Every structure is written in structure tokens, then in C-alpha cells.
Short mmCIF file of C-alpha atoms in Angstrom, two decimals:
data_model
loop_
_atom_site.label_atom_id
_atom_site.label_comp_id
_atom_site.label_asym_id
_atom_site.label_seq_id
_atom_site.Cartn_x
_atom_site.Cartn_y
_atom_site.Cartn_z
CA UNK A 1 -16.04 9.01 3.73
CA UNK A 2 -12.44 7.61 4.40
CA UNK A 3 -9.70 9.55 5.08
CA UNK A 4 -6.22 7.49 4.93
CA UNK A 5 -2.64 8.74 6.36
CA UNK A 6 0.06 6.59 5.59
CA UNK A 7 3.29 6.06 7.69
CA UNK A 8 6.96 4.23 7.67
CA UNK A 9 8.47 5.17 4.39
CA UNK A 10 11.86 6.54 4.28
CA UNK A 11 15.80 5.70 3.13
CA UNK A 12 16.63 1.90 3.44
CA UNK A 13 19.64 -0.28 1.55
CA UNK A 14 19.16 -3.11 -1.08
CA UNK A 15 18.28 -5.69 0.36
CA UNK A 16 17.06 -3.86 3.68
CA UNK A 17 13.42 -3.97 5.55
CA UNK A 18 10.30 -1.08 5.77
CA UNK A 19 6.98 -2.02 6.75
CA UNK A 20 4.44 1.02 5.66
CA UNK A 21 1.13 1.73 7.94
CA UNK A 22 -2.04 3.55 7.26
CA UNK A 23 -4.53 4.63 9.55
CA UNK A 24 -8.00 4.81 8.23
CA UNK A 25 -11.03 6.70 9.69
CA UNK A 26 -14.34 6.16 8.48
CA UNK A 27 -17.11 3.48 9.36
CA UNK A 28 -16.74 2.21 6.50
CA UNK A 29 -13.03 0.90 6.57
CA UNK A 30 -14.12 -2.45 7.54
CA UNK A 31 -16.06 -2.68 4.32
CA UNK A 32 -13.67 -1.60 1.81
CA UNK A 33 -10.69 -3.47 -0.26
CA UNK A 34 -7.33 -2.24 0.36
CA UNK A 35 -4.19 -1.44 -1.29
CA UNK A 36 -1.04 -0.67 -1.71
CA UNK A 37 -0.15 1.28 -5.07
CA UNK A 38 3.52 3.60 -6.15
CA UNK A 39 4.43 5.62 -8.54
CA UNK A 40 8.14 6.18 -9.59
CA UNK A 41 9.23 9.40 -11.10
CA UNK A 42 8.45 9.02 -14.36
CA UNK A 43 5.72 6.55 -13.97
CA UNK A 44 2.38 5.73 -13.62
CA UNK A 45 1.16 4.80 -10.31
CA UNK A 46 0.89 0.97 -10.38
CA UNK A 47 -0.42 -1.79 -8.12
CA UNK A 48 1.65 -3.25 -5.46
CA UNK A 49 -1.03 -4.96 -3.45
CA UNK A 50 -4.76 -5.33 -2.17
CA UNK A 51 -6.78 -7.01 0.82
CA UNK A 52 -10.34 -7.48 0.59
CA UNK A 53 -12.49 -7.62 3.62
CA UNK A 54 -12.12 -11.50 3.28
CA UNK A 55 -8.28 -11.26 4.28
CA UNK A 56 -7.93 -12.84 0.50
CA UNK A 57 -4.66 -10.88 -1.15
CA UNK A 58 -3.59 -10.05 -4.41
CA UNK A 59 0.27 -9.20 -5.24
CA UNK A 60 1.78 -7.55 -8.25
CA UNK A 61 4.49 -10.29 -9.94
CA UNK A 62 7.26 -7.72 -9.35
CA UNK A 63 6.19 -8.02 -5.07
CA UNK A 64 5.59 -11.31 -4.27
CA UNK A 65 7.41 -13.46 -1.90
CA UNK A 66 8.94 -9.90 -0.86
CA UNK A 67 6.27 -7.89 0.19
CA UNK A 68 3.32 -8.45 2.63
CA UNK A 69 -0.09 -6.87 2.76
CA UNK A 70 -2.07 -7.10 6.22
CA UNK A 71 -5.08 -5.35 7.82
CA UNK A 72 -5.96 -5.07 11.72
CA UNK A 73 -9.90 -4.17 11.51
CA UNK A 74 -9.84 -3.31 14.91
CA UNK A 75 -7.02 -0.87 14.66
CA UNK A 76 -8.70 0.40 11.26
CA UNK A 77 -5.02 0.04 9.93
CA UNK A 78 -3.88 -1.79 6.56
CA UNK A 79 0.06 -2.51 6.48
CA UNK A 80 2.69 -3.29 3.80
CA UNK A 81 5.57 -5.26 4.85
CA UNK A 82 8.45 -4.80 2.44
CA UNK A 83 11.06 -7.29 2.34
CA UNK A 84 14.65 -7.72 0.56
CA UNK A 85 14.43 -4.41 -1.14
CA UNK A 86 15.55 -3.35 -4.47
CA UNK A 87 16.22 0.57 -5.66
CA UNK A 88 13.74 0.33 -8.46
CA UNK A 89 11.18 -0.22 -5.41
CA UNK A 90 11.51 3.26 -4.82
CA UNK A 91 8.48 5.53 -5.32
CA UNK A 92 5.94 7.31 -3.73
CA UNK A 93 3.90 4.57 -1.72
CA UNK A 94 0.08 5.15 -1.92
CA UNK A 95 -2.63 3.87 0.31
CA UNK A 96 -6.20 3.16 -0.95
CA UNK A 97 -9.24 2.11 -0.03
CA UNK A 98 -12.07 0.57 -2.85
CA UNK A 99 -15.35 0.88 -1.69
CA UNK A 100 -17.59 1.04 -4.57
CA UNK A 101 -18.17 2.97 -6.53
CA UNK A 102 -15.29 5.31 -4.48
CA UNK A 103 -12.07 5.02 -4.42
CA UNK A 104 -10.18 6.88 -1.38
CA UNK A 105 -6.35 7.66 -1.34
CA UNK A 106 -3.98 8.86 0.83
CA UNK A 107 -1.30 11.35 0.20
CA UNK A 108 1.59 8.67 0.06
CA UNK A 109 5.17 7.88 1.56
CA UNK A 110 8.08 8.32 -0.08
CA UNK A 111 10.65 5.30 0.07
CA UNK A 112 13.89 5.41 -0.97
CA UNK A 113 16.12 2.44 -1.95
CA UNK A 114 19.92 3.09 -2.62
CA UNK A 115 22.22 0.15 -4.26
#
């Protein structure tokens, strides 16, 4: 079992800074790929990033070279690092772990972007 809180969403600028947490609990956090996923009003929930337990990451196009994906194993914590912001970033931020064959999620942060 993993339970996942996430943390550090809120109102930012184009063009501004947030870097999202989320604090895992379970033994088996170390095991498990994780990720970043959103979901815009309207939308689907889509991928933003993952981390497998080999530190090896995986960005969507529409994130990379802004975003950041990171995991402290020792802090049981999996971060998201969200650079040079645009307002159609803004969703509902989801954390998830992969552990087959479960898939754990949090209940999300909401970040807002305004132009």
C-alpha cells in the first residue's frame, strides 16, 4: 500500500516558478515508478512526467527543458520542478506511483497560471 499527499501548487505568473512535492508512505515507495500527471478542466488527465527507481526520466514534449522530475528515496518524496510557466499549464497536478500491477494516486494540487 502507498498512500501519496502532494504539496506546492498554487497561483504563479507566466513565466514564473512552482516546484510540487509528494510525500509517500509505504515500504514499497522505493520500488515503484513515479509520476507526475494533470488534468485541465475539460481534459483528460495526461502525463507530465515519470522516474523509475533507476533515476532514468521520461518527459511529456509539451514539459521538457521546463519542468524537472526528482526523487529523494530517503525522504520517500518525488518532486516536480516547474519552470518558465505557461497558463495552459494549469490543472490539477497528480502524483502517482506504478508498482505493478497497482497504480497509487494522490488527490492532486491545483496550479494556477495567469497571463
Amino acid at each position: 500500500q502507498v498512500q501519496l499527499v502532494e504539496s506546492g501548487g498554487g497561483l504563479v505568473q507566466a513565466g514564473g516558478s512552482l516546484r510540487l512535492s509528494c510525500a509517500a508512505s509505504g515500504r514499497t515507495f522505493s520500488a515503484a515508478t513515479m509520476g507526475w500527471y494533470r488534468q485541465a478542466p475539460g481534459k483528460q488527465r495526461e502525463l507530465v512526467a515519470t522516474i523509475t527507481t533507476a533515476d532514468t526520466t521520461n518527459y511529456a514534449d509539451y514539459v521538457k527543458g521546463r519542468f524537472t522530475i526528482s526523487r529523494d528515496s530517503a525522504k520517500n518524496a518525488v518532486d516536480l520542478e516547474m519552470n518558465s510557466l505557461k497558463p495552459e499549464d494549469t490543472a490539477v497536478y497528480y502524483c502517482n506511483a506504478y508498482l505493478w500491477p497497482m497504480n497509487y494516486w494522490g488527490k492532486g494540487t491545483l496550479v494556477t497560471v495567469s497571463s
